[in-house]
Amino acid sequence: MTPAPPPAGRTAARRHDREIIALALPAFGALVAEPLFVMADSAIVGHLGTPQLAGLGVAATLLTTGVNVFVFLAYATTAAVARRVGAGDLPAAIRQGMDGIWLALLLGAAVVAAVLPAAPALVDLFGTSATAAPHAVTYLRISALGIPAMLMVLAATGVLRGLQDTRTPLYVAVGGFSVNVVLNFALVHGAGLGIAGSAWGTVIAQCAMAAVYLVVVVRGARRHGASLRPDAAGIRACGRAGAPLLVRTLSLRAVLVLATAVAARLGDVEVAAHQITLTVWSLLAFALDAIAIAGQAIIGRYLGAGDAAGARAACRRMVRWGAASGVVLGLLVVAARPLLLPLFTPDTAVHDRLTPALLVVAVTSPVAGVVFVLDGVLMGAGDGPYLAWAALATLVVFAPAALAVPALGGGLTALWWAVAGLMMGMRLVTLWLRARSGRWVVTGAVRA
């Protein structure tokens, strides 16, 4: 007797699962490698002393802010390229990606020119202590030289994700992380350069990654007959498409910068513990974002192909994946906590502040899993304006709560309830309402 075929709904779910896994697993590896750059720096620099680790905490926050505000170079490019792929126009897809890469180089040069002279003033804005400030300025100035390469990596990664290729970014990220770790050990301890050696190691690794991406993308452009020359109209179009995502990212980065500024005013021990907590939280965020990356590519492709029903079904399936992944990662944080404490610093005072903050991160991980997935779905749909307004609303709610922490005598744990609890809860509400409305479902090779 021939067995009955599985129900259509179950078959569709399995198809979506295969698509999600095929894109998310390599994206997971690549995304985890990114915060591992900072984690490796934190682990190596932390053994130089608490002032050095505190200085790294401030500088790393400024540096990642200077780079991640332009993460739209990856996200907008992924969505736009994926739509063109869904519509069957590969040359136009790659041309769109090249415009994003040129925009990345222009923006990178501008950021370096702004950061180098302003480094001491930027560090002072955090209220950084006199012992930590020199280390923060040193790390920030050197690392800023790698910003153009970092932005180019973002744009090129977006091109490949849009082309449904998350394996190449994985290979490049793993190679870059490996080079970074080796160089950090060699330059910090072997050459005795201290925190400056850590910064130089990161710059060299990022430039090497950018060079590899450039080779890959140029080969793809030549294979499909796409022009490599900068196109002013195309670059402006990329800028306009990314503007709402820039507002969204600036708002969310403002949340993290404000949190670090509050932690810095609580003292060196608190900001050092905050830096480690933020590093672990960022690691989890990037891991959860792997499903969101798959969402950007899959949703963009479905909408580009005119398949609205497929896009909605993929969204529902990815939300389930996000929630389950958040639960698993939260449990891993709890289990790994005894190993994480001595990894970063031997300072027991930092350990005392760190333990409860990490538990907050673990408890709120399932919420984060759903938030990141919905964020990726709406990005893949090109729903940037709504994401911008939602992020601004989140900042408005979070800012007074964070500023009230020291005023009310709260410590690092209270601050992290504001970050991982209040902020992520607000994002969950705004993104869930938009996803349920269905207004993000707009089909076509280009979102009207």
Coordinates of C-alpha atoms in Angstrom, one line a residue:
M1 CA 0.0 0.0 0.0
T2 CA 1.4 3.4 -1.0
P3 CA 1.7 5.7 2.0
A4 CA -0.3 8.9 1.8
P5 CA 1.6 12.0 0.9
P6 CA 2.2 14.5 3.6
P7 CA -0.2 17.4 3.9
A8 CA 0.5 20.4 1.7
G9 CA 1.1 22.6 4.8
R10 CA 3.7 20.2 6.1
T11 CA 5.5 20.0 2.8
A12 CA 5.6 23.8 2.5
A13 CA 7.0 24.0 6.1
R14 CA 9.7 21.5 5.2
R15 CA 10.6 23.4 2.1
H16 CA 10.9 26.6 4.1
D17 CA 13.0 24.8 6.7
R18 CA 15.4 23.7 4.1
E19 CA 15.7 27.2 2.7
I20 CA 16.2 28.7 6.1
I21 CA 18.8 26.2 7.2
A22 CA 20.7 26.4 3.9
L23 CA 21.1 30.2 4.3
A24 CA 21.0 30.5 8.1
L25 CA 23.7 28.0 9.1
P26 CA 26.5 29.6 7.1
A27 CA 25.2 33.1 8.0
F28 CA 25.3 32.0 11.7
G29 CA 29.0 31.2 11.4
A30 CA 29.8 34.4 9.6
L31 CA 27.8 36.6 12.0
V32 CA 29.2 34.9 15.1
A33 CA 32.7 35.6 13.8
E34 CA 32.1 39.3 13.7
P35 CA 31.6 39.9 17.5
L36 CA 34.3 37.3 18.1
F37 CA 36.7 40.0 16.8
V38 CA 35.7 42.2 19.8
M39 CA 35.5 39.2 22.1
A40 CA 39.1 38.2 21.2
D41 CA 40.2 41.7 21.8
S42 CA 38.4 41.8 25.1
A43 CA 39.9 38.5 26.3
I44 CA 43.4 39.5 25.3
V45 CA 43.3 43.1 26.5
G46 CA 41.5 42.1 29.7
H47 CA 44.7 40.4 30.9
L48 CA 46.6 43.7 30.5
G49 CA 44.4 45.2 33.3
T50 CA 41.0 46.6 34.1
P51 CA 41.8 50.2 32.9
Q52 CA 42.8 48.8 29.5
L53 CA 39.6 46.7 29.3
A54 CA 37.5 49.6 30.3
G55 CA 39.2 51.7 27.7
L56 CA 38.5 49.0 25.1
G57 CA 34.9 49.0 26.2
V58 CA 34.4 52.6 25.4
A59 CA 36.5 52.6 22.2
A60 CA 34.9 49.4 20.8
T61 CA 31.4 50.9 21.4
L62 CA 32.4 54.0 19.5
L63 CA 34.0 52.0 16.7
T64 CA 31.2 49.6 16.2
T65 CA 28.8 52.6 16.3
G66 CA 30.8 54.3 13.5
V67 CA 30.6 51.1 11.4
N68 CA 27.2 49.6 12.3
V69 CA 25.3 52.8 11.7
F70 CA 26.0 52.0 8.0
V71 CA 24.9 48.4 8.3
F72 CA 22.2 49.3 5.8
L73 CA 25.0 48.8 3.2
A74 CA 24.5 45.1 3.9
Y75 CA 20.8 45.0 4.7
A76 CA 19.4 47.2 2.0
T77 CA 21.8 45.6 -0.6
T78 CA 20.6 42.1 0.4
A79 CA 17.0 43.0 0.0
A80 CA 17.4 44.9 -3.3
V81 CA 19.7 42.2 -4.9
A82 CA 17.4 39.4 -3.7
R83 CA 14.4 41.1 -5.4
R84 CA 16.3 41.3 -8.7
V85 CA 17.3 37.6 -8.3
G86 CA 13.6 36.6 -7.7
A87 CA 12.7 38.6 -10.9
G88 CA 15.4 36.7 -12.8
D89 CA 17.7 39.7 -13.6
L90 CA 21.2 38.7 -12.3
P91 CA 23.1 41.5 -14.2
A92 CA 20.9 44.1 -12.6
A93 CA 21.3 42.4 -9.2
I94 CA 25.1 42.6 -9.3
R95 CA 25.1 46.2 -10.7
Q96 CA 22.9 47.1 -7.7
G97 CA 25.5 45.5 -5.4
M98 CA 28.4 47.4 -7.0
D99 CA 26.7 50.7 -6.4
G100 CA 26.5 49.7 -2.7
I101 CA 30.2 48.9 -2.6
W102 CA 31.2 52.3 -4.1
L103 CA 28.9 54.0 -1.6
A104 CA 30.6 52.1 1.2
L105 CA 34.1 53.4 0.2
L106 CA 32.9 57.0 0.1
L107 CA 31.2 56.8 3.5
G108 CA 34.3 55.0 5.0
A109 CA 36.6 57.8 3.9
A110 CA 34.3 60.4 5.4
V111 CA 34.0 58.6 8.7
V112 CA 37.8 58.2 9.1
A113 CA 38.3 61.9 8.4
A114 CA 35.8 62.7 11.2
V115 CA 36.9 60.2 13.8
L116 CA 40.7 60.7 13.9
P117 CA 40.8 64.3 15.1
A118 CA 37.7 63.9 17.3
A119 CA 38.8 60.7 19.2
P120 CA 39.7 62.4 22.5
A121 CA 36.5 64.4 22.6
L122 CA 34.4 61.3 21.8
V123 CA 36.0 59.4 24.6
D124 CA 35.4 62.3 27.0
L125 CA 31.7 62.3 26.1
F126 CA 31.4 58.9 27.8
G127 CA 32.7 60.3 31.1
T128 CA 35.6 57.8 30.9
S129 CA 38.0 57.8 33.8
A130 CA 41.4 59.3 33.6
T131 CA 43.0 55.8 33.8
A132 CA 40.9 54.3 31.0
A133 CA 40.7 57.3 28.6
P134 CA 44.3 57.1 27.1
H135 CA 43.8 53.4 26.2
A136 CA 40.4 54.2 24.7
V137 CA 41.9 57.0 22.5
T138 CA 44.7 54.8 21.3
Y139 CA 42.5 51.9 20.3
L140 CA 39.9 54.2 18.6
R141 CA 42.4 56.1 16.5
I142 CA 44.2 53.1 15.2
S143 CA 41.1 51.0 14.6
A144 CA 39.4 53.8 12.7
L145 CA 41.9 53.3 9.9
G146 CA 40.1 50.1 9.1
I147 CA 36.6 51.6 8.8
P148 CA 36.6 51.8 4.9
A149 CA 37.5 48.1 4.7
M150 CA 34.8 47.3 7.3
L151 CA 32.1 49.1 5.3
M152 CA 33.2 47.5 2.1
V153 CA 32.9 44.1 3.8
L154 CA 29.3 45.0 4.8
A155 CA 28.3 46.0 1.3
A156 CA 30.0 43.0 -0.4
T157 CA 28.4 40.7 2.1
G158 CA 25.0 42.1 1.2
V159 CA 25.6 41.4 -2.4
L160 CA 26.4 37.7 -1.8
R161 CA 23.5 37.3 0.6
G162 CA 21.1 38.7 -2.0
L163 CA 22.5 36.2 -4.5
Q164 CA 21.5 33.5 -1.9
D165 CA 25.2 32.8 -1.1
T166 CA 26.0 32.8 2.6
R167 CA 28.8 30.3 2.4
T168 CA 31.4 32.7 1.0
P169 CA 30.9 35.2 3.8
L170 CA 31.3 32.4 6.3
Y171 CA 34.7 31.4 4.8
V172 CA 35.9 35.0 4.7
A173 CA 34.7 35.7 8.3
V174 CA 36.4 32.6 9.7
G175 CA 39.6 33.4 8.0
G176 CA 39.5 37.0 9.2
F177 CA 38.8 36.0 12.7
S178 CA 41.7 33.5 12.7
V179 CA 44.1 36.1 11.4
N180 CA 42.8 38.6 14.0
V181 CA 43.5 36.2 16.9
V182 CA 47.0 35.4 15.8
L183 CA 47.9 39.0 15.2
N184 CA 46.4 40.1 18.5
F185 CA 48.5 37.6 20.5
A186 CA 51.6 38.4 18.5
L187 CA 51.3 42.2 18.6
V188 CA 49.9 42.6 22.1
H189 CA 52.1 40.2 24.0
G190 CA 54.7 39.1 21.6
A191 CA 55.7 42.5 20.3
G192 CA 54.6 44.2 23.6
L193 CA 52.5 46.8 21.9
G194 CA 49.7 46.6 24.4
I195 CA 46.2 47.8 23.4
A196 CA 47.7 49.4 20.3
G197 CA 48.7 46.0 19.1
S198 CA 45.2 44.7 19.5
A199 CA 43.9 47.6 17.3
W200 CA 46.5 47.0 14.6
G201 CA 45.7 43.3 14.4
T202 CA 42.0 44.1 13.9
V203 CA 42.8 46.7 11.1
I204 CA 45.0 44.2 9.2
A205 CA 42.5 41.4 9.4
Q206 CA 39.6 43.7 8.2
C207 CA 41.7 44.9 5.2
A208 CA 42.5 41.3 4.3
M209 CA 38.8 40.4 4.4
A210 CA 37.9 43.4 2.2
A211 CA 40.5 42.4 -0.4
V212 CA 39.0 38.9 -0.6
Y213 CA 35.5 40.2 -1.0
L214 CA 36.6 42.6 -3.7
V215 CA 38.1 39.7 -5.8
V216 CA 34.9 37.6 -5.4
V217 CA 32.5 40.4 -6.4
V218 CA 34.6 41.7 -9.3
R219 CA 34.7 38.2 -10.7
G220 CA 31.0 37.9 -10.4
A221 CA 30.4 41.2 -12.1
R222 CA 32.6 40.3 -15.1
R223 CA 31.0 36.9 -15.4
H224 CA 27.5 38.5 -15.8
G225 CA 28.6 41.5 -17.7
A226 CA 27.9 44.1 -14.9
S227 CA 29.9 47.3 -15.0
L228 CA 32.5 47.9 -12.3
R229 CA 32.5 51.7 -12.7
P230 CA 30.8 54.0 -10.2
D231 CA 27.4 55.2 -11.3
A232 CA 26.4 58.5 -9.6
A233 CA 22.7 57.8 -10.1
G234 CA 23.0 54.2 -8.7
I235 CA 25.0 55.4 -5.7
R236 CA 22.4 58.1 -4.9
A237 CA 19.6 55.5 -5.2
C238 CA 21.4 53.2 -2.8
G239 CA 21.8 56.1 -0.4
R240 CA 18.1 57.0 -0.6
A241 CA 17.1 53.3 -0.1
G242 CA 19.3 53.1 2.9
A243 CA 18.4 56.3 4.6
P244 CA 15.4 54.9 6.6
L245 CA 17.6 52.0 7.7
L246 CA 20.3 54.5 8.7
V247 CA 17.7 56.2 11.0
R248 CA 16.7 52.8 12.4
T249 CA 20.3 51.8 13.1
L250 CA 21.3 55.2 14.6
S251 CA 18.4 55.0 17.0
L252 CA 19.3 51.4 18.1
R253 CA 23.0 52.3 18.3
A254 CA 22.0 55.3 20.4
V255 CA 20.4 52.9 22.9
L256 CA 23.7 50.9 23.2
V257 CA 25.9 54.0 23.3
L258 CA 23.7 55.5 26.0
A259 CA 23.9 52.3 28.0
T260 CA 27.7 52.3 27.8
A261 CA 27.7 56.0 28.9
V262 CA 25.6 55.2 31.9
A263 CA 27.8 52.2 32.8
A264 CA 30.9 54.4 32.5
R265 CA 29.5 56.7 35.1
L266 CA 29.0 53.8 37.4
G267 CA 32.7 53.2 37.6
D268 CA 35.6 51.3 35.9
V269 CA 34.4 47.9 37.4
E270 CA 30.9 48.4 36.1
V271 CA 31.9 49.5 32.6
A272 CA 34.4 46.6 32.4
A273 CA 31.6 44.2 33.3
H274 CA 29.2 46.0 31.0
Q275 CA 31.7 45.6 28.1
I276 CA 31.9 41.8 28.7
T277 CA 28.1 41.6 29.0
L278 CA 27.6 43.6 25.8
T279 CA 30.1 41.4 24.0
V280 CA 28.2 38.2 25.0
W281 CA 24.9 39.9 24.1
S282 CA 26.2 40.9 20.8
L283 CA 27.4 37.4 20.1
L284 CA 23.9 36.1 20.8
A285 CA 22.4 38.9 18.7
F286 CA 24.5 38.0 15.7
A287 CA 23.8 34.3 16.2
L288 CA 20.0 35.0 16.3
D289 CA 20.4 37.4 13.3
A290 CA 21.4 34.4 11.2
I291 CA 17.7 33.6 10.7
A292 CA 17.0 37.2 10.0
I293 CA 19.7 37.2 7.3
A294 CA 18.0 34.2 5.8
G295 CA 14.7 36.1 6.1
Q296 CA 16.1 39.1 4.2
A297 CA 17.3 36.9 1.3
I298 CA 14.3 34.6 1.2
I299 CA 11.6 37.3 1.6
G300 CA 13.2 39.5 -1.0
R301 CA 13.4 36.7 -3.4
Y302 CA 9.7 35.7 -2.9
L303 CA 8.5 39.2 -3.3
G304 CA 10.7 39.8 -6.3
A305 CA 9.1 36.7 -7.9
G306 CA 5.6 37.9 -7.0
D307 CA 4.9 35.2 -4.5
A308 CA 3.2 37.0 -1.6
A309 CA 1.8 33.8 -0.1
G310 CA 5.3 32.2 0.0
A311 CA 6.7 35.3 1.7
R312 CA 4.0 35.2 4.5
A313 CA 4.5 31.5 5.0
A314 CA 8.3 31.9 5.3
C315 CA 7.8 34.7 7.8
R316 CA 5.7 32.5 10.1
R317 CA 8.1 29.7 9.9
M318 CA 11.1 31.9 10.7
V319 CA 9.4 33.4 13.7
R320 CA 9.1 29.9 15.2
W321 CA 12.8 29.3 14.4
G322 CA 13.7 32.6 16.1
A323 CA 11.9 31.8 19.3
A324 CA 13.3 28.3 19.6
S325 CA 16.8 29.5 18.9
G326 CA 16.5 32.2 21.6
V327 CA 15.6 29.6 24.2
V328 CA 18.6 27.4 23.3
L329 CA 21.0 30.3 23.3
G330 CA 19.7 31.5 26.7
L331 CA 20.3 28.1 28.2
L332 CA 23.8 28.0 26.8
V333 CA 24.6 31.4 28.4
V334 CA 23.5 30.0 31.8
A335 CA 25.6 26.8 31.3
A336 CA 28.7 28.6 30.0
R337 CA 28.6 31.4 32.7
P338 CA 31.2 29.8 35.0
L339 CA 33.6 29.5 32.0
L340 CA 33.0 33.0 30.7
L341 CA 34.0 34.8 33.9
P342 CA 37.7 33.9 34.1
L343 CA 38.0 34.0 30.3
F344 CA 37.8 37.7 30.2
T345 CA 39.3 39.0 33.5
P346 CA 40.6 37.6 36.8
D347 CA 39.1 40.6 38.6
T348 CA 36.5 39.2 41.1
A349 CA 34.8 42.6 41.5
V350 CA 34.0 42.5 37.8
H351 CA 32.8 38.9 38.2
D352 CA 30.3 40.0 40.9
R353 CA 28.7 42.6 38.6
L354 CA 28.8 40.3 35.6
T355 CA 26.9 37.3 36.9
P356 CA 23.5 38.8 37.3
A357 CA 23.8 40.9 34.1
L358 CA 24.5 37.7 32.1
L359 CA 21.4 36.0 33.7
V360 CA 19.3 38.9 32.4
V361 CA 20.7 38.3 28.9
A362 CA 19.8 34.6 29.2
V363 CA 16.2 35.2 30.3
T364 CA 15.4 37.7 27.6
S365 CA 17.0 35.7 24.7
P366 CA 13.7 34.2 23.4
V367 CA 12.3 37.7 23.0
A368 CA 15.4 38.7 21.1
G369 CA 15.1 35.7 18.8
V370 CA 11.6 36.8 17.6
V371 CA 12.7 40.5 17.4
F372 CA 15.6 39.8 15.1
V373 CA 13.6 37.5 12.8
L374 CA 10.9 40.1 12.3
D375 CA 13.5 42.8 11.8
G376 CA 15.0 40.7 9.0
V377 CA 11.6 40.0 7.4
L378 CA 10.7 43.6 7.2
M379 CA 14.2 44.5 5.9
G380 CA 13.9 41.9 3.2
A381 CA 10.5 43.4 2.2
G382 CA 12.2 46.9 1.9
D383 CA 9.9 48.2 4.7
G384 CA 12.6 50.7 5.9
P385 CA 10.4 53.7 6.8
Y386 CA 8.4 51.7 9.3
L387 CA 11.5 50.3 10.8
A388 CA 12.9 53.8 11.2
W389 CA 9.8 55.0 13.1
A390 CA 9.7 51.9 15.3
A391 CA 13.3 52.3 16.3
L392 CA 12.8 56.0 17.1
A393 CA 9.9 55.1 19.4
T394 CA 12.1 52.5 21.1
L395 CA 14.8 55.1 21.8
V396 CA 12.2 57.5 23.2
V397 CA 11.0 54.8 25.7
F398 CA 14.5 53.5 26.6
A399 CA 16.4 56.8 27.1
P400 CA 14.6 58.0 30.3
A401 CA 14.7 54.5 31.8
A402 CA 18.4 54.2 31.3
L403 CA 19.2 57.6 32.6
A404 CA 17.1 56.9 35.7
V405 CA 19.3 53.9 36.7
P406 CA 22.1 55.8 38.4
A407 CA 19.7 58.5 39.6
L408 CA 17.7 55.9 41.4
G409 CA 20.7 54.1 42.8
G410 CA 20.5 51.2 40.4
G411 CA 23.5 49.2 39.2
L412 CA 24.6 47.2 36.1
T413 CA 21.8 44.7 36.5
A414 CA 19.1 47.3 36.4
L415 CA 20.8 48.9 33.4
W416 CA 20.7 45.5 31.6
W417 CA 17.0 45.0 32.4
A418 CA 16.5 48.3 30.6
V419 CA 18.6 47.1 27.6
A420 CA 17.5 43.5 27.2
G421 CA 14.1 43.8 28.8
L422 CA 12.5 47.1 28.1
M423 CA 14.2 47.9 24.8
M424 CA 13.7 44.5 23.3
G425 CA 10.2 44.3 24.6
M426 CA 9.3 47.6 22.9
R427 CA 10.8 46.3 19.6
L428 CA 8.8 43.1 19.8
V429 CA 5.6 45.0 20.1
T430 CA 6.2 47.4 17.2
L431 CA 7.6 44.7 14.8
W432 CA 4.9 42.1 15.7
L433 CA 2.1 44.6 15.0
R434 CA 3.6 45.4 11.6
A435 CA 4.1 41.8 10.6
R436 CA 0.5 41.0 11.5
S437 CA -0.8 43.9 9.4
G438 CA 0.6 42.5 6.2
R439 CA 1.4 46.0 4.9
W440 CA 5.0 44.9 4.3
V441 CA 4.0 42.5 1.5
V442 CA 4.8 44.5 -1.7
T443 CA 5.7 42.4 -4.7
G444 CA 7.9 43.2 -7.8
A445 CA 11.6 43.5 -8.8
V446 CA 11.7 47.0 -7.2
R447 CA 9.6 48.0 -4.2
A448 CA 7.3 50.8 -5.3

